[in-house]
Structures are given as structure tokens and as C-alpha cells.
mmCIF file of C-alpha atoms in Angstrom:
data_model
loop_
_atom_site.group_PDB
_atom_site.id
_atom_site.type_symbol
_atom_site.label_atom_id
_atom_site.label_comp_id
_atom_site.label_asym_id
_atom_site.label_seq_id
_atom_site.Cartn_x
_atom_site.Cartn_y
_atom_site.Cartn_z
ATOM 1 C CA MET A 22 0.000 0.000 0.000
ATOM 2 C CA ALA A 23 2.962 2.303 0.310
ATOM 3 C CA GLY A 24 2.975 2.620 -3.485
ATOM 4 C CA PHE A 25 -0.585 3.903 -3.339
ATOM 5 C CA ASP A 26 0.489 6.983 -1.380
ATOM 6 C CA GLN A 27 3.301 7.642 -3.844
ATOM 7 C CA ARG A 28 1.114 7.987 -6.929
ATOM 8 C CA PRO A 29 0.887 11.391 -8.532
ATOM 9 C CA PRO A 30 -2.572 12.980 -8.535
ATOM 10 C CA PRO A 31 -4.827 12.014 -11.437
ATOM 11 C CA ARG A 32 -4.344 14.079 -14.557
ATOM 12 C CA GLY A 33 -6.186 17.393 -14.335
ATOM 13 C CA VAL A 34 -6.385 17.553 -10.522
ATOM 14 C CA PRO A 35 -4.555 20.631 -9.235
ATOM 15 C CA ASP A 36 -1.623 20.059 -6.903
ATOM 16 C CA GLY A 37 -2.661 19.998 -3.284
ATOM 17 C CA PHE A 38 -6.404 19.824 -3.924
ATOM 18 C CA ASP A 39 -6.759 16.099 -3.164
ATOM 19 C CA GLU A 40 -4.896 16.495 0.115
ATOM 20 C CA CYS A 41 -6.977 19.489 1.142
ATOM 21 C CA TYR A 42 -10.167 17.623 0.293
ATOM 22 C CA ALA A 43 -9.133 14.435 2.073
ATOM 23 C CA ASP A 44 -7.903 16.260 5.160
ATOM 24 C CA SER A 45 -10.854 18.616 5.630
ATOM 25 C CA PHE A 46 -14.026 17.217 4.037
ATOM 26 C CA ALA A 47 -15.148 15.257 7.115
ATOM 27 C CA SER A 48 -14.364 18.088 9.506
ATOM 28 C CA LEU A 49 -16.163 20.699 7.394
ATOM 29 C CA THR A 50 -19.138 18.385 6.982
ATOM 30 C CA ARG A 51 -19.374 17.959 10.770
ATOM 31 C CA GLN A 52 -19.188 21.730 11.252
ATOM 32 C CA ILE A 53 -21.960 22.433 8.755
ATOM 33 C CA TYR A 54 -23.999 19.547 10.161
ATOM 34 C CA MET A 55 -23.745 20.986 13.671
ATOM 35 C CA TYR A 56 -24.700 24.400 12.290
ATOM 36 C CA SER A 57 -27.648 23.259 10.178
ATOM 37 C CA GLY A 58 -28.805 20.068 11.868
ATOM 38 C CA ASP A 59 -29.128 18.418 8.450
ATOM 39 C CA LEU A 60 -26.463 15.888 7.454
ATOM 40 C CA ASN A 61 -27.553 15.691 3.810
ATOM 41 C CA LEU A 62 -27.445 19.461 3.510
ATOM 42 C CA ALA A 63 -24.016 19.543 5.144
ATOM 43 C CA GLN A 64 -22.619 16.964 2.740
ATOM 44 C CA ASP A 65 -24.132 18.745 -0.259
ATOM 45 C CA VAL A 66 -22.895 22.236 0.584
ATOM 46 C CA VAL A 67 -19.396 21.074 1.525
ATOM 47 C CA GLN A 68 -19.199 19.136 -1.727
ATOM 48 C CA GLU A 69 -20.419 22.209 -3.637
ATOM 49 C CA ALA A 70 -17.887 24.393 -1.830
ATOM 50 C CA PHE A 71 -15.085 22.035 -2.854
ATOM 51 C CA CYS A 72 -16.363 22.038 -6.448
ATOM 52 C CA ARG A 73 -16.139 25.816 -6.446
ATOM 53 C CA ALA A 74 -12.687 25.678 -4.900
ATOM 54 C CA TYR A 75 -11.582 23.171 -7.531
ATOM 55 C CA THR A 76 -12.434 25.504 -10.407
ATOM 56 C CA ARG A 77 -10.340 28.306 -8.876
ATOM 57 C CA TRP A 78 -7.777 26.219 -7.023
ATOM 58 C CA SER A 79 -4.813 28.081 -8.494
ATOM 59 C CA LYS A 80 -6.000 31.187 -6.620
ATOM 60 C CA VAL A 81 -7.495 29.493 -3.518
ATOM 61 C CA VAL A 82 -4.282 27.580 -2.832
ATOM 62 C CA THR A 83 -2.423 30.897 -2.478
ATOM 63 C CA TYR A 84 -4.606 31.997 0.458
ATOM 64 C CA ASP A 85 -3.207 31.720 3.979
ATOM 65 C CA ASP A 86 -5.863 29.102 4.757
ATOM 66 C CA PRO A 87 -7.586 27.541 1.714
ATOM 67 C CA VAL A 88 -9.812 25.486 4.033
ATOM 68 C CA ALA A 89 -11.135 28.716 5.566
ATOM 69 C CA TRP A 90 -12.219 29.822 2.086
ATOM 70 C CA VAL A 91 -13.996 26.499 1.515
ATOM 71 C CA ARG A 92 -15.602 26.753 4.972
ATOM 72 C CA ARG A 93 -16.887 30.265 4.258
ATOM 73 C CA VAL A 94 -18.364 29.140 0.931
ATOM 74 C CA ALA A 95 -19.998 26.121 2.612
ATOM 75 C CA PHE A 96 -21.531 28.285 5.352
ATOM 76 C CA ASN A 97 -22.773 30.781 2.747
ATOM 77 C CA LEU A 98 -24.336 27.968 0.736
ATOM 78 C CA ALA A 99 -25.985 26.543 3.868
ATOM 79 C CA ASN A 100 -27.390 29.983 4.706
ATOM 80 C CA SER A 101 -28.678 30.457 1.160
ATOM 81 C CA ARG A 102 -30.424 27.101 1.199
ATOM 82 C CA TRP A 103 -31.882 27.845 4.615
ATOM 83 C CA GLN A 104 -33.258 31.158 3.356
ATOM 84 C CA ARG A 105 -34.728 29.532 0.245
ATOM 85 C CA ALA A 106 -36.318 26.829 2.395
ATOM 86 C CA LYS A 107 -37.887 29.466 4.672
ATOM 87 C CA VAL A 108 -39.288 31.351 1.680
ATOM 88 C CA ALA A 109 -40.607 28.120 0.191
ATOM 89 C CA ALA A 110 -42.217 27.125 3.503
ATOM 90 C CA ARG A 111 -43.952 30.511 3.760
ATOM 91 C CA TYR A 112 -45.182 30.158 0.193
ATOM 92 C CA VAL A 113 -46.496 26.650 0.801
ATOM 93 C CA ALA A 114 -48.211 27.784 4.009
ATOM 94 C CA ARG A 115 -50.044 30.488 2.075
ATOM 95 C CA GLN A 116 -51.106 27.982 -0.585
ATOM 96 C CA ARG A 117 -52.727 25.510 1.772
ATOM 97 C CA GLU A 118 -56.442 25.161 1.517
ATOM 98 C CA ARG A 119 -58.226 26.706 4.415
ATOM 99 C CA HIS A 120 -61.369 25.132 5.771
ATOM 100 C CA VAL A 121 -64.225 27.577 5.483
ATOM 101 C CA GLU A 122 -67.458 26.909 7.262
ATOM 102 C CA GLY A 123 -70.374 26.348 4.931
ATOM 103 C CA PRO A 124 -73.312 28.710 4.871
ATOM 104 C CA GLY A 125 -75.761 28.500 7.735
ATOM 105 C CA PRO A 126 -79.374 27.427 7.276
ATOM 106 C CA ASP A 127 -80.616 31.027 7.076
ATOM 107 C CA ARG A 128 -78.219 31.859 4.275
ATOM 108 C CA VAL A 129 -79.149 28.695 2.396
ATOM 109 C CA ALA A 130 -82.822 29.626 2.720
ATOM 110 C CA VAL A 131 -82.266 33.185 1.496
ATOM 111 C CA ILE A 132 -80.174 32.003 -1.453
ATOM 112 C CA ALA A 133 -82.845 29.472 -2.386
ATOM 113 C CA VAL A 134 -85.596 32.064 -2.179
ATOM 114 C CA LEU A 135 -83.541 34.627 -4.091
ATOM 115 C CA GLY A 136 -83.278 32.072 -6.867
ATOM 116 C CA LYS A 137 -87.076 32.199 -7.253
ATOM 117 C CA LEU A 138 -87.122 35.936 -7.929
ATOM 118 C CA PRO A 139 -87.003 37.388 -11.429
ATOM 119 C CA ALA A 140 -83.404 38.082 -12.495
ATOM 120 C CA ARG A 141 -83.657 41.912 -12.388
ATOM 121 C CA GLN A 142 -85.171 41.953 -8.893
ATOM 122 C CA ARG A 143 -82.625 39.434 -7.663
ATOM 123 C CA LYS A 144 -79.731 41.411 -9.159
ATOM 124 C CA ALA A 145 -80.992 44.710 -7.691
ATOM 125 C CA ILE A 146 -81.367 43.179 -4.214
ATOM 126 C CA VAL A 147 -77.921 41.603 -4.329
ATOM 127 C CA MET A 148 -76.250 44.785 -5.584
ATOM 128 C CA HIS A 149 -78.048 47.083 -3.115
ATOM 129 C CA TYR A 150 -78.144 45.001 0.054
ATOM 130 C CA LEU A 151 -75.121 42.743 -0.280
ATOM 131 C CA ALA A 152 -72.712 44.916 -2.268
ATOM 132 C CA ASP A 153 -73.873 48.236 -0.725
ATOM 133 C CA ILE A 154 -74.307 49.902 -4.102
ATOM 134 C CA ALA A 155 -76.516 52.996 -4.107
ATOM 135 C CA VAL A 156 -79.794 52.935 -6.036
ATOM 136 C CA ALA A 157 -78.571 55.696 -8.370
ATOM 137 C CA ASP A 158 -75.397 53.732 -9.137
ATOM 138 C CA ILE A 159 -77.397 50.572 -9.876
ATOM 139 C CA ALA A 160 -79.652 52.583 -12.197
ATOM 140 C CA HIS A 161 -76.642 54.019 -14.005
ATOM 141 C CA GLU A 162 -74.970 50.619 -14.298
ATOM 142 C CA GLU A 163 -78.144 48.942 -15.571
ATOM 143 C CA GLY A 164 -79.063 51.852 -17.847
ATOM 144 C CA VAL A 165 -82.512 52.357 -16.334
ATOM 145 C CA PRO A 166 -84.223 55.184 -14.397
ATOM 146 C CA VAL A 167 -83.774 55.333 -10.619
ATOM 147 C CA ASN A 168 -87.489 54.678 -10.081
ATOM 148 C CA THR A 169 -87.200 51.413 -12.016
ATOM 149 C CA VAL A 170 -84.507 50.189 -9.588
ATOM 150 C CA LYS A 171 -86.668 51.285 -6.637
ATOM 151 C CA THR A 172 -89.560 49.285 -8.105
ATOM 152 C CA TRP A 173 -87.349 46.194 -8.522
ATOM 153 C CA LEU A 174 -86.183 46.504 -4.913
ATOM 154 C CA HIS A 175 -89.749 47.014 -3.584
ATOM 155 C CA ARG A 176 -91.174 44.077 -5.525
ATOM 156 C CA GLY A 177 -88.188 41.900 -4.697
ATOM 157 C CA ARG A 178 -88.490 42.594 -0.946
ATOM 158 C CA ALA A 179 -92.216 41.918 -1.031
ATOM 159 C CA ALA A 180 -91.720 38.628 -2.868
ATOM 160 C CA LEU A 181 -88.940 37.605 -0.467
ATOM 161 C CA ALA A 182 -91.160 38.297 2.527
ATOM 162 C CA VAL A 183 -93.964 36.144 1.127
ATOM 163 C CA LEU A 184 -91.644 33.321 0.071
ATOM 164 C CA LEU A 185 -89.777 33.251 3.393
ATOM 165 C CA ALA A 186 -93.076 33.389 5.376
ATOM 166 C CA GLU A 187 -94.406 30.456 3.367
ATOM 167 C CA GLY A 188 -91.231 28.451 3.877
ATOM 168 C CA GLY A 189 -90.331 29.010 0.238
ATOM 169 C CA THR A 190 -87.329 26.727 0.408
ATOM 170 C CA ASP A 191 -89.437 23.554 0.535
ATOM 171 C CA ASN A 192 -89.701 23.334 -3.226
ATOM 172 C CA VAL A 193 -86.052 24.130 -3.912
#
């Protein structure tokens, strides 16, 4: 096995890179793991940091402590992934379906009875009482005189009163 240690680095591997990697990968992985609490993340970011060091090894090797440069890159990568994960978690939380209570029996009854009214009366009642639109604005939007909208509202209210008093939802 002594001959194994004597081999030159594989062609294309910068001098000193293999030794740096072998000597510090496990230690850097432990450091990032302790920082992040995620072993897979630690292994990934340390590997990525070494890949980045590899492409600029001729410069990194001249630093006082090349491992410190790799460590800084690994910590920066871990922080970036953490931030992306937080943003993704917030996004997912906003996308979750929220349970909304269904309409109560009174609302179901009113909706059923409203469905029995003529369309113009129903629309006028919805716009005026549910959307808080003024009579004049409804008239303008519908292209009719104000008195026509007042008539629709009066007739619609009268019909609603009769239908609700009779239990108008029985036939719906």
C-alpha cells in the first residue's frame, strides 16, 4: 500500500487539492452539520464548496488558509439554502387550503328564495343590500331610471317576505 500513497494525482487535478479535500471534508461536513442540523445538507454544501474551490484552485491555494475559504463558501451555501427553504415554507403555508365553514341554514334559505325571484329583482337586491351599491349607481350601471330600480327593490323585498313566510325553500 505504500505505493498507493506515492502515486501522482490524477491528470487534471490541481496540486494539493486532493490532500486538502481528504484532510478537511469530514471536519467541514461535521461543522456544517452541527450548524444546520441536516447531514444531507451539510454533505451537499461542503461538496459544492469544494467544487467551487476546484475551479479556482490556483488562486485558492495561495490563500493563507484555503480550508477557511472552503468553509466560508460552505456556510454561505448553507445559509442560502436555509433562506430559500424558509421562503418556500412561507409560500407553501399560504397555498394551503383553508377550511371555510359552509353557509348556515338562514343563508341557504335566502339564497334558495332569491333564486325564485325574477333576475332583475334578484340582481338589484344583491347589488343594493349585499354589495352596498346605491340605487342611483345601480340605475346608471343597468341603464334604467332610478325609479325602475326602486320598483325592482320594492317588488323583490315583497316577494322575499312572502316566500320566506311560506317556507319558500321547501320546493327548492
